[in-house]
Every structure is written in structure tokens, then in C-alpha cells.
């Protein structure tokens, strides 16, 4: 047992050294990021990442470590490096220095994300939310309690609540840039147009990521210009120092796409975990027999199950394009069931081939 204890102590010492080396690596990464920024170069260098991953696999092979483990370790390090460089760039540019930002719904999860994001850019942050927030910024319970003399006003609120808030803003005509982050735009269309008609600087965006996101590389931010290009340009600038992809869409085009990107994917997972819960099978027993496909689906479904059910219902019920997507899902499930119950192997294989052909058209640079 003494030998075992000695080996464990040696291993713990090595673990500490590994983390110390990671810290030193991050210091060098920060220096590289600053050099890139001063030279006007982008944060991400895909060619360099490929070289680093190739080196990881070669080194792993040479020292007798599984190559996949070596590559996965370095992918994690690259991701941490990019997140650190992105945050450093956002913070160093200080585009919001001397400006005020009001985050309505700032105590919520996405509200808190925007609080951190704008705070890093130097904005003086205030919250409008009846609920307290952990961030410690000045907070107002309602819009009536604020002077609305802010350079930015962010609506990070539920869809129905956003409609009412936009109407309140229309009556007060704030001079700063106003934008919502709603998952749907159709229900807000009339209220957004009222703000435009009132002469306000207003635009609309949809961050296609969750509140736990730290690195924006590979993430999309959808911009819906409402005919006020100055407002859209201001909000685009907020993300210019990040690696987020900025996507332009029309208001109706956005909601049509969201019926499938959000609505359909949510519905599939909700149907999946409800089918399991109604099957009479025990989750513990299924876990013992799980496969790679089942585990992957369970991981996604488990994350969906933890989301806000009221928001998810709004995304389904308030989108005028949802019925078509849901009927398409029903038809697809019926087709699969029909092929199986009829013993139609050819038809089943054709369904698989049809799906495979569709998925093959997905760009290679997407996850």
C-alpha cells in the first residue's frame, strides 16, 4: 500500500505540472492574440490549428498515447485559447467606454450573457428586471423607473413580454439604439414597426446560442434589418471583435427557418423523451443497454428537457410556420412506421438514402 500511495502522490504532482504548463501556454496565447490584434489579423487561423492537431497526433503516436486522445486534448486547448483571445480582444477595444446600456430582462440567463458581454466592452450597465440579479449592477423594476437615456437598450425578455415593452418604448421614444433578441420575429413585427415609425433607432437580432456560450467561433448571430441601417450597423459592431458569423435575414424568412432549426428539432427531442417516458421502460435499465446512437440522442434530449418549457411553447405556438414543420414531422414518423409495419425493406432503405443525400449537402465546416 505504501507503493500505491507513493505512485498516487507522484501522479498528483504530475497533474499539477500539467495544469501549470497549460497556464504558461495560455500566457503565450494571450501574447499571440495581442500581436494578431495589433496587426489587424483575425483571431482564428485554421491552417495553424491543423498544424497543431497534426503535431498532437504525431507526438501521441511517438510517445505511445492514443492519437485520438492527443487530438482531443489539443482541440480543448485550442478552444480555450480562442475563447481567451476573443475575450481579450473584446475587452481591449473598449467600444462601449463612456456609454450606457440598459438590459431589459437582465436577470434572466440570456440577459446576464449580454450584461457580461457589454460589460467587457466597457459599457456602464443597468438592468431593468423585477427580479434581482447576481451581477450587482444598478437595477430598476420597470421601464417607468428609468430615464431611458441609454446608448443601447437590449430586450432580453420572453416573446409576449417583448411586445408590451416595445409598445412602452414607442410611447417614450428613446434616442439610443434599441434591439430585441427574440427567438421569433413575427409576433413582434407590428411593435417593431411602430418604433420605426416613431423615428427610433431600432433593429432586431437572434443570437443562435445559449447563455453558457463563451466562445462565439462557429456561432451565428442573425440580423433582421428593419429599415434603420444605422441601428443595425451599431449592433453589428458589438460583435465585430468576436468570431461570430453575422447572418442577414428578412423578418418572415427568419421565422420560416426557425420553424425547422428550432421548432422541428425541439419537437423531435420532446417526442423522443416522452415516447420513452410513456413506454413503460425504466430509464435505469435502458442506460445499461445503451448504444452510441441512443447515448447521443439522450444527451441532446436531456439538454432540451432542462430548457424553459414556457419559452419552448412560445417558439412552437407563436410561429405561423410551425404547423407545416410539425405536420412534416408527423408525416415522416408515419412513413417510417408504415415501412416497418408493412415489412417494406425497399421503402425503408429509400427513406434512409433520401436522408443521407440531404445531409451530405451540409457544408463541411459546420459541426
Coordinates of C-alpha atoms in Angstrom, one line a residue:
X1 CA 0.0 0.0 0.0
X2 CA 2.9 2.3 0.6
X3 CA 4.0 1.9 -3.0
X4 CA 0.4 2.7 -4.1
X5 CA 0.4 5.9 -2.1
X6 CA 3.8 6.9 -3.4
X7 CA 2.6 6.4 -7.0
X8 CA -0.6 8.4 -6.4
X9 CA 1.5 11.3 -4.9
X10 CA 3.8 11.2 -8.0
X11 CA 0.7 11.2 -10.3
X12 CA -0.8 14.2 -8.4
X13 CA 2.5 16.1 -8.7
X14 CA 2.4 15.4 -12.5
X15 CA -1.2 16.6 -12.7
X16 CA -0.2 19.9 -11.1
X17 CA 2.7 20.3 -13.5
X18 CA 0.3 19.7 -16.4
X19 CA -2.0 22.5 -15.3
X20 CA 0.9 24.8 -14.7
X21 CA 2.1 24.2 -18.2
X22 CA -1.4 24.9 -19.5
X23 CA -1.3 28.2 -17.6
X24 CA 2.0 29.1 -19.2
X25 CA 0.6 28.1 -22.6
X26 CA -2.4 30.4 -22.1
X27 CA 0.0 33.3 -21.3
X28 CA 1.7 32.8 -24.6
X29 CA -1.7 32.5 -26.3
X30 CA -2.7 35.9 -24.9
X31 CA 0.5 37.5 -26.3
X32 CA -0.2 35.9 -29.7
X33 CA -3.7 37.3 -29.6
X34 CA -2.4 40.8 -28.9
X35 CA 0.1 40.6 -31.7
X36 CA -2.7 39.5 -34.1
X37 CA -4.9 42.3 -33.0
X38 CA -2.3 45.0 -33.5
X39 CA -1.5 43.6 -36.9
X40 CA -5.2 43.6 -37.9
X41 CA -5.3 39.8 -38.3
X42 CA -8.3 37.6 -37.4
X43 CA -8.3 35.6 -34.2
X44 CA -8.8 32.2 -35.8
X45 CA -6.2 30.6 -38.1
X46 CA -7.5 27.3 -39.4
X47 CA -4.2 26.4 -41.1
X48 CA -2.3 26.8 -37.8
X49 CA -5.0 24.8 -35.9
X50 CA -4.5 22.0 -38.5
X51 CA -0.7 22.1 -37.8
X52 CA -1.3 21.9 -34.1
X53 CA -3.6 18.9 -34.3
X54 CA -1.3 17.1 -36.7
X55 CA 1.6 17.7 -34.2
X56 CA -0.6 16.3 -31.4
X57 CA -1.3 13.1 -33.3
X58 CA 2.3 12.7 -34.3
X59 CA 3.6 13.3 -30.8
X60 CA 0.9 11.0 -29.3
X61 CA 1.9 8.2 -31.7
X62 CA 5.6 8.7 -30.9
X63 CA 5.1 8.5 -27.1
X64 CA 2.7 5.6 -27.2
X65 CA -0.6 7.6 -26.4
X66 CA -3.8 7.0 -28.3
X67 CA -3.8 9.6 -31.2
X68 CA -7.5 10.4 -30.7
X69 CA -6.8 11.3 -27.1
X70 CA -3.9 13.5 -28.1
X71 CA -6.0 15.3 -30.7
X72 CA -9.0 15.7 -28.4
X73 CA -6.7 17.2 -25.7
X74 CA -5.4 19.8 -28.1
X75 CA -8.8 20.6 -29.5
X76 CA -9.8 21.5 -25.9
X77 CA -6.7 23.7 -25.6
X78 CA -7.3 25.4 -28.9
X79 CA -10.9 26.2 -27.8
X80 CA -9.7 27.6 -24.5
X81 CA -7.1 29.6 -26.4
X82 CA -9.6 31.1 -28.8
X83 CA -12.0 31.9 -26.0
X84 CA -9.2 33.7 -24.1
X85 CA -8.1 35.6 -27.3
X86 CA -11.7 36.6 -28.2
X87 CA -12.4 37.9 -24.7
X88 CA -9.1 39.8 -24.6
X89 CA -9.9 41.4 -28.0
X90 CA -13.4 42.4 -26.9
X91 CA -12.2 43.8 -23.7
X92 CA -9.2 45.7 -25.1
X93 CA -11.2 47.6 -27.8
X94 CA -13.5 49.1 -25.1
X95 CA -16.0 50.2 -27.7
X96 CA -18.6 51.0 -25.0
X97 CA -16.4 53.2 -22.9
X98 CA -18.3 56.2 -21.6
X99 CA -21.6 54.8 -22.9
X100 CA -24.7 53.4 -21.0
X101 CA -26.5 50.2 -21.8
X102 CA -29.8 49.1 -20.3
X103 CA -30.5 45.3 -20.4
X104 CA -34.2 44.7 -20.0
X105 CA -34.7 41.2 -18.6
X106 CA -31.1 41.4 -17.3
X107 CA -31.7 39.0 -14.5
X108 CA -32.5 36.2 -17.0
X109 CA -30.0 33.8 -18.4
X110 CA -29.5 35.5 -21.8
X111 CA -29.9 38.9 -20.2
X112 CA -26.9 38.0 -17.9
X113 CA -25.0 36.9 -21.0
X114 CA -25.5 40.4 -22.6
X115 CA -24.6 42.0 -19.3
X116 CA -21.3 40.2 -19.3
X117 CA -20.7 40.8 -23.0
X118 CA -21.4 44.6 -22.9
X119 CA -19.6 45.0 -19.6
X120 CA -16.5 43.5 -21.2
X121 CA -16.8 46.2 -23.9
X122 CA -16.7 49.0 -21.3
X123 CA -20.4 49.9 -21.2
X124 CA -21.9 51.2 -18.0
X125 CA -24.6 48.6 -17.4
X126 CA -28.0 49.0 -15.8
X127 CA -30.7 46.3 -15.5
X128 CA -34.5 46.6 -15.9
X129 CA -36.0 43.5 -14.3
X130 CA -38.4 42.9 -11.3
X131 CA -36.1 40.0 -10.2
X132 CA -32.7 40.7 -8.6
X133 CA -29.6 39.6 -10.4
X134 CA -26.3 38.3 -9.1
X135 CA -24.2 40.7 -11.2
X136 CA -24.6 43.6 -8.8
X137 CA -25.4 46.3 -11.4
X138 CA -27.9 49.0 -10.8
X139 CA -31.4 47.6 -11.3
X140 CA -34.9 49.1 -12.0
X141 CA -38.1 47.1 -11.6
X142 CA -39.9 48.7 -14.6
X143 CA -39.2 50.9 -17.6
X144 CA -41.1 53.7 -15.8
X145 CA -38.3 53.8 -13.2
X146 CA -35.6 54.5 -15.8
X147 CA -34.7 57.7 -17.8
X148 CA -34.1 55.7 -21.0
X149 CA -31.2 58.0 -21.8
X150 CA -29.1 55.0 -22.7
X151 CA -26.9 54.5 -25.8
X152 CA -28.1 50.9 -26.0
X153 CA -31.4 49.2 -24.9
X154 CA -31.4 45.4 -25.1
X155 CA -34.7 43.5 -24.8
X156 CA -33.8 40.0 -23.4
X157 CA -37.3 39.1 -22.5
X158 CA -39.9 36.5 -23.4
X159 CA -41.6 37.0 -26.7
X160 CA -45.0 38.1 -25.4
X161 CA -43.5 40.4 -22.8
X162 CA -41.2 41.9 -25.5
X163 CA -44.3 43.1 -27.5
X164 CA -45.6 45.1 -24.5
X165 CA -42.2 46.5 -23.8
X166 CA -41.7 47.6 -27.4
X167 CA -45.0 49.5 -27.2
X168 CA -43.9 51.2 -24.0
X169 CA -40.7 52.3 -25.7
X170 CA -42.6 53.6 -28.7
X171 CA -44.5 56.0 -26.4
X172 CA -41.3 57.3 -24.8
X173 CA -39.2 57.5 -28.0
X174 CA -35.7 56.7 -26.6
X175 CA -32.8 58.2 -28.5
X176 CA -30.4 55.2 -28.1
X177 CA -30.3 52.1 -30.3
X178 CA -33.0 49.5 -29.3
X179 CA -32.8 45.8 -30.2
X180 CA -34.5 42.6 -29.2
X181 CA -33.0 39.1 -29.1
X182 CA -36.3 37.2 -29.5
X183 CA -36.3 33.7 -31.0
X184 CA -39.3 34.7 -33.2
X185 CA -39.8 38.0 -35.0
X186 CA -43.3 37.7 -36.4
X187 CA -45.1 38.3 -33.1
X188 CA -43.0 41.5 -32.6
X189 CA -43.4 42.8 -36.2
X190 CA -46.1 45.3 -35.5
X191 CA -44.5 46.7 -32.4
X192 CA -41.1 46.9 -34.0
X193 CA -42.6 48.8 -37.0
X194 CA -44.3 51.2 -34.5
X195 CA -40.8 52.0 -33.1
X196 CA -39.5 52.6 -36.6
X197 CA -42.5 54.9 -37.5
X198 CA -41.8 56.8 -34.2
X199 CA -38.3 57.6 -35.5
X200 CA -36.4 55.4 -33.1
X201 CA -33.2 53.6 -33.9
X202 CA -34.3 50.0 -33.8
X203 CA -33.1 46.7 -35.1
X204 CA -33.6 43.0 -34.3
X205 CA -31.2 40.1 -33.8
X206 CA -31.3 36.5 -32.8
X207 CA -28.2 35.1 -31.1
X208 CA -28.2 31.4 -32.1
X209 CA -26.5 30.2 -28.9
X210 CA -27.3 29.7 -25.3
X211 CA -26.3 31.6 -22.1
X212 CA -23.4 29.2 -21.3
X213 CA -21.6 30.1 -24.5
X214 CA -18.1 31.6 -24.0
X215 CA -16.6 31.2 -27.5
X216 CA -18.5 32.7 -30.4
X217 CA -16.4 31.0 -33.1
X218 CA -18.8 28.8 -35.2
X219 CA -21.8 30.6 -33.7
X220 CA -24.3 32.6 -35.6
X221 CA -26.0 35.9 -34.9
X222 CA -29.0 36.6 -37.1
X223 CA -29.6 40.3 -38.0
X224 CA -33.0 41.4 -39.2
X225 CA -32.7 44.9 -40.5
X226 CA -36.0 46.9 -40.1
X227 CA -35.1 49.7 -42.5
X228 CA -32.9 51.5 -40.0
X229 CA -29.4 50.7 -41.2
X230 CA -27.7 52.9 -38.6
X231 CA -29.2 50.8 -35.8
X232 CA -28.2 47.5 -37.4
X233 CA -24.6 48.8 -38.0
X234 CA -24.3 49.8 -34.4
X235 CA -25.3 46.3 -33.2
X236 CA -23.2 44.6 -35.8
X237 CA -20.2 46.5 -34.4
X238 CA -20.8 44.9 -31.0
X239 CA -19.9 41.5 -32.5
X240 CA -17.2 42.7 -34.9
X241 CA -14.4 41.8 -32.4
X242 CA -15.7 38.3 -32.0
X243 CA -15.6 35.3 -34.3
X244 CA -19.4 35.1 -34.6
X245 CA -20.9 34.6 -38.0
X246 CA -23.2 37.5 -38.8
X247 CA -26.2 36.3 -40.9
X248 CA -28.7 38.7 -42.5
X249 CA -32.3 37.6 -42.9
X250 CA -35.8 39.1 -43.6
X251 CA -38.3 39.0 -40.7
X252 CA -40.5 36.4 -42.3
X253 CA -37.6 34.4 -43.7
X254 CA -36.2 34.2 -40.1
X255 CA -39.4 32.7 -38.7
X256 CA -39.7 30.3 -41.6
X257 CA -36.2 29.0 -40.9
X258 CA -36.8 28.8 -37.1
X259 CA -39.8 26.5 -37.6
X260 CA -37.2 23.9 -38.6
X261 CA -34.0 25.0 -36.9
X262 CA -35.7 25.4 -33.5
X263 CA -39.2 24.2 -33.7
X264 CA -38.7 20.9 -35.5
X265 CA -35.5 20.0 -33.6
X266 CA -37.2 20.8 -30.3
X267 CA -40.3 18.8 -31.2
X268 CA -38.2 15.7 -32.2
X269 CA -36.5 15.7 -28.8
X270 CA -39.6 16.3 -26.8
X271 CA -41.3 13.5 -28.7
X272 CA -38.3 11.2 -28.1
X273 CA -38.2 11.6 -24.3
X274 CA -41.9 11.5 -24.0
X275 CA -42.0 8.3 -26.1
X276 CA -39.5 6.8 -23.6
X277 CA -41.4 8.1 -20.5
X278 CA -44.6 6.6 -21.8
X279 CA -43.1 3.3 -23.0
X280 CA -43.1 1.7 -19.5
X281 CA -39.4 1.1 -19.7
X282 CA -37.2 2.1 -16.8
X283 CA -34.5 4.7 -17.5
X284 CA -32.0 2.9 -15.4
X285 CA -32.5 -0.4 -17.4
X286 CA -32.2 1.4 -20.7
X287 CA -29.0 3.0 -19.6
X288 CA -27.4 -0.4 -19.0
X289 CA -28.1 -1.3 -22.6
X290 CA -27.4 2.0 -24.3
X291 CA -25.7 2.3 -27.7
X292 CA -23.7 5.2 -29.1
X293 CA -26.7 6.4 -31.1
X294 CA -29.0 6.2 -28.1
X295 CA -26.5 7.9 -25.8
X296 CA -26.0 10.8 -28.3
X297 CA -29.8 11.3 -28.7
X298 CA -30.2 11.1 -24.9
X299 CA -27.6 13.8 -24.4
X300 CA -29.4 16.2 -26.7
X301 CA -32.8 15.3 -25.3
X302 CA -31.6 15.7 -21.7
X303 CA -30.4 19.3 -22.5
X304 CA -33.8 20.1 -24.2
X305 CA -35.7 18.8 -21.2
X306 CA -33.8 21.2 -18.9
X307 CA -34.8 24.2 -21.0
X308 CA -37.6 26.7 -20.2
X309 CA -40.8 24.9 -21.3
X310 CA -42.7 28.2 -21.5
X311 CA -40.2 29.6 -23.9
X312 CA -40.3 26.4 -25.9
X313 CA -44.1 26.6 -26.1
X314 CA -43.9 30.2 -27.4
X315 CA -41.4 29.1 -30.1
X316 CA -43.9 26.4 -31.3
X317 CA -47.2 28.2 -30.8
X318 CA -46.4 31.8 -31.9
X319 CA -44.6 30.9 -35.1
X320 CA -47.1 30.8 -38.0
X321 CA -44.7 28.5 -39.9
X322 CA -44.7 25.8 -37.1
X323 CA -47.8 23.9 -38.3
X324 CA -46.2 23.0 -41.6
X325 CA -43.0 21.8 -39.8
X326 CA -44.9 19.7 -37.3
X327 CA -47.1 18.1 -40.0
X328 CA -43.9 17.3 -41.9
X329 CA -42.6 15.6 -38.7
X330 CA -45.8 13.6 -38.3
X331 CA -45.7 12.5 -41.9
X332 CA -42.0 11.4 -41.6
X333 CA -42.8 9.3 -38.5
X334 CA -45.8 7.8 -40.2
X335 CA -43.7 6.9 -43.2
X336 CA -41.1 5.1 -41.1
X337 CA -43.7 3.3 -39.1
X338 CA -45.5 2.3 -42.3
X339 CA -42.4 0.9 -43.9
X340 CA -41.6 -1.2 -40.8
X341 CA -45.1 -2.4 -40.1
X342 CA -45.6 -3.4 -43.8
X343 CA -42.3 -5.2 -44.0
X344 CA -41.3 -2.8 -46.8
X345 CA -37.5 -3.1 -46.8
X346 CA -37.0 -1.3 -50.1
X347 CA -39.1 1.6 -49.0
X348 CA -37.2 1.8 -45.6
X349 CA -33.9 1.8 -47.4
X350 CA -35.1 4.5 -49.7
X351 CA -36.0 6.7 -46.7
X352 CA -32.5 6.2 -45.3
X353 CA -30.9 7.0 -48.7
X354 CA -33.1 10.2 -49.0
X355 CA -32.0 11.4 -45.6
X356 CA -28.3 10.6 -46.3
X357 CA -28.4 12.6 -49.6
X358 CA -29.9 15.6 -47.8
X359 CA -27.4 15.5 -45.0
X360 CA -24.5 15.2 -47.5
X361 CA -25.3 18.7 -48.7
X362 CA -24.5 20.2 -45.3
X363 CA -21.3 22.3 -45.5
X364 CA -18.2 20.6 -44.3
X365 CA -17.2 23.4 -42.0
X366 CA -20.4 23.0 -39.9
X367 CA -20.3 20.7 -36.8

